[in-house]
Coordinates of C-alpha atoms and ligand atoms in Angstrom, one line a residue:
X1 CA -2.2 -5.9 -7.4
X2 CA -0.8 -9.0 -5.9
X3 CA -3.2 -11.5 -4.4
X4 CA -2.5 -13.9 -1.7
X5 CA -4.3 -17.1 -0.7
X6 CA -3.4 -19.7 1.9
X7 CA -5.0 -22.7 3.5
X8 CA -4.5 -25.0 6.4
X9 CA -6.9 -27.7 7.5
X10 CA -8.4 -31.1 6.6
X11 CA -9.2 -30.2 2.9
X12 CA -6.8 -30.6 0.0
X13 CA -5.1 -27.3 0.0
X14 CA -4.4 -27.0 -3.7
X15 CA -8.0 -26.9 -5.0
X16 CA -8.9 -24.3 -2.4
X17 CA -5.9 -22.2 -3.2
X18 CA -6.4 -22.5 -7.0
X19 CA -10.0 -21.4 -6.8
X20 CA -9.0 -18.6 -4.5
X21 CA -6.4 -17.4 -7.0
X22 CA -9.0 -17.4 -9.7
X23 CA -11.3 -15.3 -7.5
X24 CA -8.5 -12.8 -7.0
X25 CA -7.6 -12.6 -10.7
X26 CA -9.6 -9.4 -11.0
X27 CA -7.0 -7.6 -8.9
X28 CA -4.6 -7.7 -11.8
X29 CA -1.5 -9.9 -12.1
X30 CA 1.0 -11.2 -14.5
X31 CA 2.2 -14.5 -12.9
X32 CA 1.1 -17.0 -10.3
X33 CA 2.3 -19.8 -8.1
X34 CA 1.7 -22.1 -5.2
X35 CA 3.8 -23.8 -2.5
X36 CA 2.5 -27.0 -1.0
X37 CA 3.9 -28.9 2.0
X38 CA 3.6 -32.6 2.2
X39 CA 6.9 -33.8 3.6
X40 CA 8.5 -32.2 0.6
X41 CA 8.1 -28.5 -0.1
X42 CA 6.8 -28.3 -3.7
X43 CA 6.8 -24.9 -5.3
X44 CA 5.2 -24.3 -8.7
X45 CA 5.1 -21.0 -10.4
X46 CA 4.4 -19.6 -13.9
X47 CA 4.2 -16.4 -15.8
X48 CA 0.7 -15.7 -17.2
X49 CA -2.7 -16.7 -16.2
X50 CA -3.7 -18.9 -13.3
X51 CA -5.1 -21.3 -15.9
X52 CA -1.6 -21.8 -17.2
X53 CA -0.3 -22.7 -13.8
X54 CA -3.2 -25.1 -13.4
X55 CA -2.4 -26.7 -16.8
X56 CA 1.3 -27.0 -15.7
X57 CA 0.3 -28.8 -12.5
X58 CA -1.9 -31.5 -14.2
X59 CA -0.3 -34.8 -13.2
X60 CA 2.0 -33.2 -10.6
X61 CA 2.0 -34.1 -6.9
X62 CA -0.3 -31.5 -5.3
X63 CA -1.4 -33.4 -2.3
X64 CA -1.2 -31.3 0.8
X65 CA -3.2 -29.9 3.7
X66 CA -1.2 -26.7 4.0
X67 CA -0.2 -24.3 1.2
X68 CA 0.2 -20.8 0.0
X69 CA -0.7 -19.2 -3.4
X70 CA 0.0 -15.9 -5.0
X71 CA -0.9 -13.8 -8.0
X72 CA 1.9 -11.3 -8.7
X73 CA 1.7 -7.8 -10.2
X74 CA 5.3 -7.0 -11.0
X75 CA 7.1 -4.3 -9.1
X76 CA 10.7 -5.5 -8.6
X77 CA 11.8 -7.5 -11.7
X78 CA 9.9 -8.3 -14.8
X79 CA 7.0 -10.7 -14.9
X80 CA 8.5 -14.1 -15.5
X81 CA 8.6 -17.6 -13.8
X82 CA 11.7 -16.8 -11.8
X83 CA 10.2 -13.6 -10.2
X84 CA 6.8 -15.2 -9.5
X85 CA 5.9 -16.1 -5.9
X86 CA 6.2 -18.1 -3.7
X87 CA 10.0 -17.7 -3.1
X88 CA 12.1 -20.3 -1.4
X89 CA 14.8 -19.4 1.2
X90 CA 18.5 -20.2 0.8
X91 CA 18.1 -23.4 2.9
X92 CA 15.2 -24.5 0.8
X93 CA 13.0 -25.0 3.9
X94 CA 10.9 -21.8 4.0
X95 CA 8.5 -20.5 1.3
X96 CA 6.9 -17.1 1.3
X97 CA 4.4 -15.0 -0.6
X98 CA 4.3 -11.2 -0.3
X99 CA 2.0 -8.4 -1.3
X100 CA 3.5 -4.9 -1.0
X101 CA 6.9 -3.3 -1.4
X102 CA 10.0 -3.5 0.8
X103 CA 11.6 -0.1 0.3
X104 CA 14.9 -0.8 2.0
X105 CA 15.4 -4.1 0.2
X106 CA 18.5 -2.9 -1.7
X107 CA 20.5 -2.3 1.5
X108 CA 19.3 -5.6 3.0
X109 CA 20.3 -7.4 -0.2
X110 CA 23.8 -5.9 -0.1
X111 CA 24.2 -7.2 3.5
X112 CA 23.0 -10.7 2.6
X113 CA 25.2 -10.8 -0.5
X114 CA 28.2 -10.0 1.7
X115 CA 27.2 -12.9 3.9
X116 CA 27.3 -15.3 0.9
X117 CA 23.6 -15.4 0.1
X118 CA 22.6 -15.9 -3.5
X119 CA 19.3 -14.9 -5.1
X120 CA 17.3 -16.6 -7.8
X121 CA 15.0 -13.7 -8.5
X122 CA 15.1 -9.9 -8.7
X123 CA 12.4 -9.5 -6.1
X124 CA 12.3 -7.6 -2.8
X125 CA 10.4 -10.6 -1.5
X126 CA 13.2 -13.0 -1.8
X127 CA 15.4 -10.5 0.0
X128 CA 13.0 -10.3 2.9
X129 CA 12.6 -14.1 3.1
X130 CA 16.4 -14.6 3.3
X131 CA 16.7 -11.8 5.8
X132 CA 14.2 -13.7 8.0
X133 CA 16.0 -17.0 7.5
X134 CA 19.3 -15.3 8.4
X135 CA 17.9 -13.9 11.6
X136 CA 16.4 -17.4 12.4
X137 CA 19.7 -19.1 11.9
X138 CA 21.9 -16.6 13.7
X139 CA 19.6 -16.3 16.7
X140 CA 18.6 -20.0 16.7
X141 CA 15.1 -18.8 17.3
X142 CA 11.7 -19.9 16.1
X143 CA 10.5 -18.6 12.8
X144 CA 7.8 -16.5 14.5
X145 CA 10.5 -14.6 16.4
X146 CA 12.7 -14.2 13.3
X147 CA 9.7 -12.7 11.4
X148 CA 9.0 -10.3 14.2
X149 CA 12.6 -9.1 14.4
X150 CA 12.9 -8.8 10.6
X151 CA 9.7 -6.8 10.3
X152 CA 10.9 -4.2 12.8
X153 CA 13.7 -3.5 10.4
X154 CA 11.6 -3.3 7.3
X155 CA 10.5 -0.1 5.6
X156 CA 7.5 -0.5 3.4
X157 CA 4.3 -2.3 3.1
X158 CA 3.6 -6.0 3.3
X159 CA 1.4 -8.9 3.8
X160 CA 3.6 -12.0 4.0
X161 CA 2.7 -15.6 4.5
X162 CA 5.3 -18.2 5.3
X163 CA 5.4 -22.0 5.5
X164 CA 8.3 -23.9 7.0
X165 CA 9.2 -27.5 6.0
X166 CA 10.2 -28.2 9.6
X167 CA 6.8 -27.1 11.0
X168 CA 4.2 -28.4 8.5
X169 CA 1.3 -27.6 10.9
X170 CA 1.8 -23.8 11.0
X171 CA 1.3 -20.8 8.7
X172 CA 2.8 -17.5 9.8
X173 CA 1.5 -14.3 8.5
X174 CA 1.9 -10.6 9.1
X175 CA 0.6 -7.4 7.8
X176 CA 1.4 -3.7 7.4
X177 CA -0.4 -1.6 4.8
X178 CA -1.5 -4.3 2.5
X179 CA -4.8 -6.2 3.0
X180 CA -5.2 -9.5 4.8
X181 CA -8.4 -11.4 5.8
X182 CA -8.4 -14.7 7.8
X183 CA -11.4 -16.9 7.4
X184 CA -12.2 -19.1 10.3
X185 CA -13.7 -22.5 9.5
X186 CA -14.2 -25.6 11.6
X187 CA -10.6 -26.8 12.3
X188 CA -9.4 -24.9 9.3
X189 CA -8.2 -21.4 8.3
X190 CA -8.3 -19.5 5.0
X191 CA -6.1 -16.5 4.3
X192 CA -6.7 -14.1 1.4
X193 CA -6.2 -10.5 0.2
X194 CA -10.0 -10.0 0.4
X195 CA -13.0 -12.0 1.3
X196 CA -13.8 -13.4 -2.2
X197 CA -11.7 -16.6 -1.9
X198 CA -13.1 -17.2 1.6
X199 CA -16.9 -16.5 1.3
X200 CA -17.6 -20.0 -0.1
X201 CA -16.3 -21.7 3.1
X202 CA -17.0 -19.4 6.0
X203 CA -18.5 -16.1 6.8
X204 CA -16.5 -15.6 10.0
X205 CA -13.4 -13.5 9.4
X206 CA -10.7 -11.6 11.1
X207 CA -9.3 -8.5 9.5
X208 CA -5.7 -8.4 10.6
X209 CA -4.4 -4.9 11.7
X210 CA -1.2 -3.3 10.7
X211 CA 1.8 -4.5 12.7
X212 CA 0.0 -7.7 13.7
X213 CA 1.4 -11.2 13.2
X214 CA -0.6 -14.4 13.3
X215 CA 0.5 -17.9 14.0
X216 CA -2.1 -20.2 12.5
X217 CA -2.7 -23.9 12.8
X218 CA -5.7 -25.8 11.6
X219 CA -7.5 -25.4 14.9
X220 CA -5.8 -22.4 16.4
X221 CA -5.3 -18.7 15.6
X222 CA -2.9 -16.7 17.7
X223 CA -2.7 -13.0 17.0
X224 CA 0.2 -11.0 18.3
X225 CA 1.6 -7.5 17.9
X226 CA 5.2 -7.0 16.9
X227 CA 6.0 -6.5 20.6
X228 CA 5.0 -10.2 21.0
X229 CA 1.9 -9.4 23.0
X230 CA -1.2 -11.5 22.4
X231 CA -4.1 -9.7 20.7
X232 CA -7.7 -10.7 20.8
X233 CA -8.9 -11.6 17.2
X234 CA -12.0 -9.5 16.4
X235 CA -14.3 -11.8 14.5
X236 CA -16.6 -10.2 11.9
X237 CA -19.4 -11.7 10.0
X238 CA -19.2 -11.3 6.2
X239 CA -22.3 -9.6 4.7
X240 CA -21.8 -11.0 1.2
X241 CA -23.2 -13.8 -0.9
X242 CA -21.2 -16.0 -3.2
X243 CA -23.5 -15.0 -6.1
X244 CA -22.2 -11.4 -5.7
X245 CA -18.8 -12.5 -6.9
X246 CA -20.0 -14.6 -9.9
X247 CA -20.9 -13.5 -13.4
X248 CA -24.6 -14.5 -13.1
X249 CA -25.1 -15.1 -16.9
X250 CA -23.3 -11.9 -18.1
X251 CA -20.4 -12.2 -20.5
X252 CA -18.2 -10.1 -18.3
X253 CA -18.2 -8.8 -14.8
X254 CA -17.9 -5.2 -16.1
X255 CA -21.2 -5.6 -18.0
X256 CA -22.8 -7.2 -15.0
X257 CA -21.7 -4.4 -12.8
X258 CA -22.9 -1.7 -15.3
X259 CA -26.3 -3.4 -15.4
X260 CA -26.5 -3.8 -11.6
X261 CA -26.5 0.0 -11.1
X262 CA -30.2 0.6 -10.7
X263 CA -30.0 -1.9 -7.9
X264 CA -26.7 -0.8 -6.4
X265 CA -27.8 2.9 -6.3
X266 CA -31.0 1.7 -4.7
X267 CA -29.1 -0.3 -2.1
X268 CA -27.0 2.7 -1.4
X269 CA -30.1 4.9 -0.8
X270 CA -32.0 2.3 1.1
X271 CA -32.5 3.0 4.7
X272 CA -31.0 6.4 4.3
X273 CA -33.1 8.4 1.9
X274 CA -36.8 8.6 2.6
X275 CA -38.4 10.6 -0.3
X276 CA -41.9 10.6 1.3
X277 CA -40.7 11.8 4.7
X278 CA -38.0 14.1 3.1
X279 CA -35.3 12.8 5.4
X280 CA -31.8 11.6 5.0
X281 CA -30.5 9.3 7.8
X282 CA -26.7 8.8 7.9
X283 CA -25.5 8.1 11.4
X284 CA -21.8 8.5 10.4
X285 CA -22.6 12.0 9.0
X286 CA -24.8 13.0 11.9
X287 CA -22.0 12.2 14.4
X288 CA -19.8 14.8 12.8
X289 CA -22.4 17.1 11.3
X290 CA -21.4 20.1 13.5
X291 CA -17.7 19.7 12.5
X292 CA -18.5 19.3 8.8
X293 CA -20.9 22.3 8.8
X294 CA -18.3 24.5 10.6
X295 CA -15.3 23.2 8.6
X296 CA -13.3 25.9 6.9
X297 CA -12.7 23.5 4.1
X298 CA -13.3 19.9 3.0
X299 CA -10.6 18.1 1.2
X300 CA -11.6 15.1 -1.0
X301 CA -8.7 12.7 -1.3
X302 CA -8.8 9.8 -3.8
X303 CA -7.3 8.3 -6.9
X304 CA -8.6 7.5 -10.4
X305 CA -12.3 7.1 -10.8
X306 CA -12.9 7.8 -7.1
X307 CA -11.1 11.2 -7.6
X308 CA -13.6 11.9 -10.4
X309 CA -16.4 11.3 -7.9
X310 CA -14.6 13.8 -5.6
X311 CA -14.6 16.4 -8.4
X312 CA -18.4 16.0 -8.9
X313 CA -18.8 16.3 -5.1
X314 CA -16.7 19.4 -5.1
X315 CA -19.3 21.1 -7.3
X316 CA -22.2 19.7 -5.2
X317 CA -20.8 20.6 -1.8
X318 CA -19.9 24.1 -2.8
X319 CA -23.3 24.6 -4.3
X320 CA -25.3 23.1 -1.5
X321 CA -23.2 23.6 1.6
X322 CA -21.2 26.7 0.7
X323 CA -18.0 25.1 2.1
X324 CA -14.7 25.5 0.3
X325 CA -13.8 22.1 -1.2
X326 CA -10.5 21.0 -2.6
X327 CA -10.0 17.7 -4.5
X328 CA -6.6 16.1 -4.2
X329 CA -4.9 13.2 -5.9
X330 CA -3.9 11.1 -2.8
X331 CA -0.5 10.4 -4.4
X332 CA 0.3 14.2 -4.5
X333 CA -1.3 15.1 -1.3
X334 CA 0.6 12.6 0.8
X335 CA 4.0 13.8 -0.4
X336 CA 3.4 17.5 -0.4
X337 CA 3.5 19.3 2.8
X338 CA -0.2 20.3 2.7
X339 CA -1.5 22.9 5.2
X340 CA -3.9 21.0 7.4
X341 CA -5.6 22.8 10.2
X342 CA -7.3 21.3 13.2
X343 CA -10.9 20.6 12.2
X344 CA -10.3 20.3 8.4
X345 CA -12.5 17.5 7.1
X346 CA -11.0 15.0 4.8
X347 CA -13.3 12.8 2.7
X348 CA -11.4 9.8 1.5
X349 CA -13.2 8.1 -1.4
X350 CA -12.2 4.6 -2.3
X351 CA -13.9 1.6 -3.8
X352 CA -11.4 -1.0 -2.4
X353 CA -10.5 0.9 0.8
X354 CA -7.0 -0.4 0.3
X355 CA -5.5 2.2 -2.1
X356 CA -2.0 2.7 -0.6
X357 CA -1.8 6.4 -1.5
X358 CA -5.2 7.3 -0.2
X359 CA -4.5 5.3 3.0
X360 CA -1.3 7.0 3.8
X361 CA -2.6 10.4 2.8
X362 CA -5.4 10.1 5.4
X363 CA -3.1 8.7 8.0
X364 CA -0.9 11.8 7.6
X365 CA -3.9 14.2 7.7
X366 CA -5.3 12.4 10.8
X367 CA -2.0 12.8 12.6
X368 CA -2.3 16.5 12.0
X369 CA -5.8 16.8 13.5
X370 CA -8.0 16.5 10.5
X371 CA -11.3 14.6 10.8
X372 CA -11.4 11.7 8.3
X373 CA -14.6 10.6 6.7
X374 CA -14.4 7.5 4.6
X375 CA -16.7 6.9 1.6
X376 CA -15.7 3.3 1.0
X377 CA -17.2 0.3 -0.7
X378 CA -15.4 -2.6 0.8
X379 CA -16.6 -3.2 4.3
X380 CA -13.8 -3.7 6.9
X381 CA -11.1 -2.4 4.5
X382 CA -8.2 -0.4 5.8
X383 CA -9.5 3.0 4.8
X384 CA -12.9 2.3 6.4
X385 CA -11.2 1.3 9.6
X386 CA -8.8 4.2 9.9
X387 CA -11.5 6.8 9.2
X388 CA -13.1 8.6 12.2
X389 CA -16.5 8.2 10.6
X390 CA -17.9 7.5 7.2
X391 CA -20.6 6.0 4.9
X392 CA -20.3 2.8 3.0
X393 CA -21.4 2.9 -0.6
X394 CA -22.9 -0.6 -0.5
X395 CA -22.3 -1.3 -4.2
X396 CA -21.3 -4.9 -3.4
X397 CA -18.1 -6.5 -4.7
X398 CA -16.8 -4.9 -7.8
X399 CA -14.7 -7.4 -9.8
X400 CA -14.3 -5.8 -13.2
X401 CA -11.1 -3.8 -12.9
X402 CA -12.7 -0.7 -14.4
X403 CA -14.8 0.9 -11.7
X404 CA -18.4 1.4 -12.7
X405 CA -21.1 0.7 -10.1
X406 CA -18.8 1.9 -7.3
X407 CA -18.6 5.3 -9.1
X408 CA -22.3 5.9 -9.2
X409 CA -22.7 4.6 -5.6
X410 CA -20.0 7.1 -4.5
X411 CA -21.9 9.9 -6.3
X412 CA -25.1 8.8 -4.5
X413 CA -23.5 8.8 -1.1
X414 CA -21.6 12.1 -1.6
X415 CA -24.8 13.8 -2.8
X416 CA -26.7 12.5 0.2
X417 CA -24.0 13.9 2.5
X418 CA -24.0 17.3 0.8
X419 CA -27.8 17.5 0.9
X420 CA -27.9 16.6 4.6
X421 CA -25.2 19.0 5.6
X422 CA -26.6 21.8 3.3
X423 CA -30.1 21.4 4.7
X424 CA -29.0 21.3 8.3
X425 CA -26.7 24.3 7.8
X426 CA -29.4 26.2 6.1
X427 CA -27.6 26.8 2.9
X428 CA -30.4 25.3 0.8
X429 CA -34.0 26.0 1.1
X430 CA -36.5 23.4 2.2
X431 CA -38.1 23.3 -1.2
X432 CA -34.8 22.8 -3.0
X433 CA -33.9 20.1 -0.5
X434 CA -37.1 18.2 -1.0
X435 CA -36.8 18.6 -4.8
X436 CA -33.3 17.1 -4.7
X437 CA -34.3 14.3 -2.4
X438 CA -37.0 13.3 -4.9
X439 CA -34.5 13.6 -7.8
X440 CA -32.1 11.3 -6.1
X441 CA -34.9 8.8 -5.3
X442 CA -35.8 8.7 -9.0
X443 CA -32.2 7.9 -10.1
X444 CA -32.3 4.1 -10.0
X445 CA -35.3 3.9 -12.3
X446 CA -33.8 6.5 -14.7
X447 CA -30.5 4.5 -14.8
X448 CA -32.6 1.5 -15.8
X449 CA -33.9 3.6 -18.7
X450 CA -30.4 4.5 -19.8
X451 CA -29.5 0.9 -19.9
X452 CA -32.2 0.2 -22.5
X453 CA -29.8 2.1 -24.8
X454 CA -27.2 -0.7 -24.6
X455 CA -27.9 -2.1 -28.0
X456 CA -27.7 1.3 -29.7
X457 CA -24.4 2.0 -27.9
X458 CA -23.0 -1.4 -29.0
X459 CA -23.6 -0.3 -32.6
X460 CA -21.9 3.0 -32.0
X461 CA -19.0 1.1 -30.6
X462 CA -18.6 -0.8 -33.8
X463 CA -18.6 2.5 -35.7
X464 CA -15.9 4.2 -33.5
X465 CA -13.8 1.2 -32.5
X466 CA -10.9 2.0 -34.8
X467 CA -10.4 5.6 -33.6
X468 CA -6.9 6.2 -32.2
X469 CA -7.8 9.3 -30.2
X470 CA -10.9 10.6 -28.6
X471 CA -12.0 13.7 -26.7
X472 CA -14.6 13.9 -24.0
X473 CA -16.0 17.3 -23.3
X474 CA -18.4 18.6 -20.7
X475 CA -18.9 21.6 -18.4
X476 CA -19.9 22.0 -14.8
X477 CA -21.1 18.8 -13.2
X478 CA -20.4 17.1 -16.4
X479 CA -16.8 18.0 -16.7
X480 CA -15.8 15.2 -14.2
X481 CA -18.1 12.9 -16.1
X482 CA -16.1 13.7 -19.3
X483 CA -12.9 12.8 -17.4
X484 CA -14.4 9.6 -16.2
X485 CA -15.7 8.7 -19.7
X486 CA -12.2 9.2 -21.1
X487 CA -10.6 7.1 -18.4
X488 CA -13.0 4.3 -19.0
X489 CA -12.2 4.3 -22.8
X490 CA -8.4 4.3 -22.1
X491 CA -8.6 1.5 -19.6
X492 CA -10.8 -0.8 -21.6
X493 CA -10.2 -0.2 -25.2
X494 CA -6.5 1.2 -25.1
X495 CA -7.6 4.2 -27.2
X496 CA -6.0 7.4 -26.2
X497 CA -8.7 9.6 -24.7
X498 CA -8.7 12.9 -22.9
X499 CA -11.5 14.6 -20.9
X500 CA -11.6 18.4 -20.8
X501 CA -13.9 21.2 -19.7
X502 CA -15.6 22.0 -23.0
X503 CA -14.5 25.6 -23.0
X504 CA -10.9 24.7 -22.3
X505 CA -10.7 22.9 -25.6
X506 CA -10.0 26.2 -27.4
X507 CA -6.9 26.6 -25.3
X508 CA -5.1 23.7 -27.0
X509 CA -6.9 20.4 -27.7
X510 CA -8.8 21.9 -30.6
X511 CA -5.6 21.5 -32.6
X512 CA -6.3 17.8 -32.6
X513 CA -9.7 18.1 -34.2
X514 CA -10.1 16.7 -37.8
X515 CA -12.5 14.4 -39.5
X516 CA -10.9 11.4 -37.8
X517 CA -11.4 12.6 -34.2
X518 CA -14.5 11.4 -32.3
X519 CA -15.5 14.0 -29.7
X520 CA -18.0 12.9 -27.1
X521 CA -20.1 15.8 -25.6
X522 CA -22.0 15.5 -22.4
X523 CA -24.7 17.9 -23.5
X524 CA -27.6 17.3 -21.2
X525 CA -29.9 20.2 -20.1
X526 CA -28.3 22.2 -17.4
X527 CA -27.1 25.7 -16.8
X528 CA -24.3 25.3 -19.3
X529 CA -26.3 23.6 -22.0
X530 CA -26.2 26.4 -24.6
X531 CA -22.5 27.0 -24.1
X532 CA -21.8 23.3 -24.6
X533 CA -23.8 23.4 -27.8
X534 CA -21.7 26.3 -29.0
X535 CA -18.6 24.3 -28.2
X536 CA -20.1 21.5 -30.3
X537 CA -20.5 23.8 -33.2
X538 CA -16.9 24.7 -33.0
X539 CA -16.0 21.0 -33.3
X540 CA -18.4 20.4 -36.1
X541 CA -16.9 23.5 -38.0
X542 CA -13.6 21.6 -37.9
X543 CA -15.1 18.4 -39.1
X544 CA -14.8 16.5 -35.9
X545 CA -17.2 13.5 -35.4
X546 CA -19.6 14.4 -32.6
X547 CA -21.3 11.9 -30.3
X548 CA -23.6 13.7 -28.0
X549 CA -25.2 12.6 -24.7
X550 CA -28.5 14.5 -24.7
X551 CA -31.8 14.6 -22.9
X552 CA -35.2 13.4 -24.2
X553 CA -37.0 16.2 -26.0
X554 CA -33.8 18.0 -27.2
X555 CA -34.5 18.5 -30.9
X556 CA -31.8 20.9 -31.7
X557 CA -28.6 19.2 -30.5
X558 CA -29.1 16.1 -32.8
X559 CA -28.8 18.4 -35.8
X560 CA -25.2 19.1 -34.9
X561 CA -24.2 15.6 -33.8
X562 CA -23.2 12.6 -35.9
X563 CA -24.7 10.3 -33.2
X564 CA -26.7 10.8 -30.1
X565 CA -27.4 8.8 -27.0
X566 CA -30.6 9.9 -25.2
X567 CA -30.8 9.9 -21.4
X568 CA -33.7 11.0 -19.2
X569 CA -33.7 14.5 -17.9
X570 CA -32.6 15.1 -14.3
X571 CA -31.5 17.9 -12.1
X572 CA -27.9 18.8 -12.9
X573 CA -26.8 17.8 -9.4
X574 CA -27.8 14.2 -9.9
X575 CA -27.4 14.0 -13.7
X576 CA -23.8 12.7 -13.5
X577 CA -25.1 9.4 -12.2
X578 CA -27.1 9.0 -15.4
X579 CA -24.7 10.6 -17.9
X580 CA -21.7 8.3 -17.0
X581 CA -23.7 5.2 -17.8
X582 CA -23.6 5.5 -21.7
X583 CA -19.9 6.3 -21.4
X584 CA -19.3 3.1 -19.4
X585 CA -21.2 1.1 -22.0
X586 CA -19.4 2.8 -24.9
X587 CA -16.0 1.9 -23.4
X588 CA -17.2 -1.7 -22.6
X589 CA -18.5 -2.4 -26.1
X590 CA -15.5 -0.9 -27.9
X591 CA -13.2 -3.1 -25.7
X592 CA -15.3 -6.1 -26.5
X593 CA -15.3 -5.2 -30.2
X594 CA -11.6 -5.1 -30.2
X595 CA -11.4 -8.4 -28.4
X596 CA -9.7 -7.1 -25.3
X597 CA -10.0 -8.6 -21.9
X598 CA -12.3 -6.0 -20.5
X599 CA -12.5 -7.4 -17.0
X600 CA -8.7 -7.5 -16.7
X601 CA -7.2 -4.8 -18.9
X602 CA -3.5 -5.0 -19.5
X603 CA -1.2 -3.6 -16.8
X604 CA -4.0 -2.6 -14.5
X605 CA -4.7 -3.7 -11.0
X606 CA -8.0 -3.5 -9.2
X607 CA -6.7 -2.6 -5.9
X608 CA -3.5 -0.5 -6.0
X609 CA -1.9 -1.5 -2.8
X610 CA 1.5 -0.2 -3.6
X611 CA 2.2 3.5 -4.1
Ligands
LIG701 C1 -10.6 3.2 -12.8 C2 -10.3 2.6 -11.6 C3 -9.2 3.2 -10.8 C4 -9.6 3.3 -9.3 C5 -8.4 3.9 -8.5 C6 -8.8 4.1 -7.1 O1 -11.7 2.5 -13.4 O2 -10.9 1.6 -11.1 O3 -8.9 4.5 -11.3 O4 -10.7 4.2 -9.2 O5 -7.4 3.0 -8.6 O6 -9.2 2.9 -6.5 P1 -10.1 2.9 -5.2 O7 -11.4 3.5 -5.5 O8 -10.2 1.4 -4.8 O9 -9.3 3.6 -4.1

């Protein structure tokens, strides 16, 4: 979704902003632009990639020590030059960038049209900007005050950053619901949607809270709430290295992130899981262990891939903890009127920690007395901060739009939580607990073994790349893995794919099966193995092409399959962390074979900060 970058200080603003916009490209966007103040207010914007904006600006006057930049993911108005940000106010003196949605923009626009304002774009952003300017002029007040007044009348989510030709030494920014990080340098400040454009310059950052407004000069940061009271900026140290957001020799971030998984799962287990001592240490879980053990139910709330992690966790928690678990799409949960009882535990799962639907869903649940536990990757993100407790997944920055390493880290964290709670509650035996601790500990090495299959999977990708539809089937713990495999294929290769519980196939999807339909079976050894193999026979009988994910030593299943991918054997509870890897690689290599931009698939955004 939209990315914002801004700079004020002694450096040339344009190169800092341009590099920052490139770092934010992974979020997904369709146009970009910059506004630079140097006596004149110069605004340049263009549909397409940041590189096209850069090309357009060759030879232009970009000298400035204050500027704002934006990558836009269209919401109001199609992606074109006109609708790209920054927008300029009616007087031509203010420029603004915005991430979020102003829900009451239509009414505000009507009011402004009646007052004689005209609009150059179709965006809600231009409406908000002129609304601010109108307040400033009518009240003859400073911009800061006009912003404050305007924001009190806004419904929706926003991060806005403004520059004012009359005050070239000040940036004004405010946030509600969308992410904003301020980097503090030596007599300079950097603003961005996440830390990736900032990390190269400073590790000291302030995460701006909802309903806060900042007045920023090169050497001063004043933080206020919308009631105009000064707030003390809370400075956090970034725990991230520049290398983590670069490709490190891989062709794509997605491939790098798939290959990082032995390490990221290890990072996630480190300091928590002690296989020798048989202990799991998770302070965020211990703090609320009683409440979780005694909860009548746990509700997993998430979107997309994180929702799939929630589904796997449902099976695991019910098995190990004997607690009723529901898994909810955040976008549905937030708008229903769900029954939430005091003491219900909500586990919010999110890579970015900024997904708008998940964020609002847990805000609502919290206000009704639920305990919120965040399983989040991005440290300091909104979901992490609003949660009562939680556990970070420690997968490091995930830049590829399709989630890969964050998913396996989510599974690792959720499995540890379930094991810890199940053991303390007494719903699993000591032996089973120790066995699963050891199984979990062995996962990073087994993932490394699966990755050795990459070349084989690349060849399969060549064979199946021209398919137009694909089915993914699995049962039990592997049903959500089938859903995740299908989602990866859709996102990266634009091939229509569906995941189903293998048995459910007979209730409809089997009608699709013919000799042109590839069907991916997750057929590793677990309690359902024989039943899955029977389902495979049903597909073969109808001439479907079967690709089977199987375990080492399975000699029978390959006789039914057209192609097999072999993964090491593991307990069914931890197996999804292995079984999803070939599916990630298959989607990746098909996307590459079809020449698609696998790191930035069309229409997708990494961090979905609008509902
Ligand atoms: C799929 C994908 C999305 C996200 C979803 C939730 O590859 O990346 O489906 O999983 O948008 O995002 P987070 O986890 O950031 O809340």
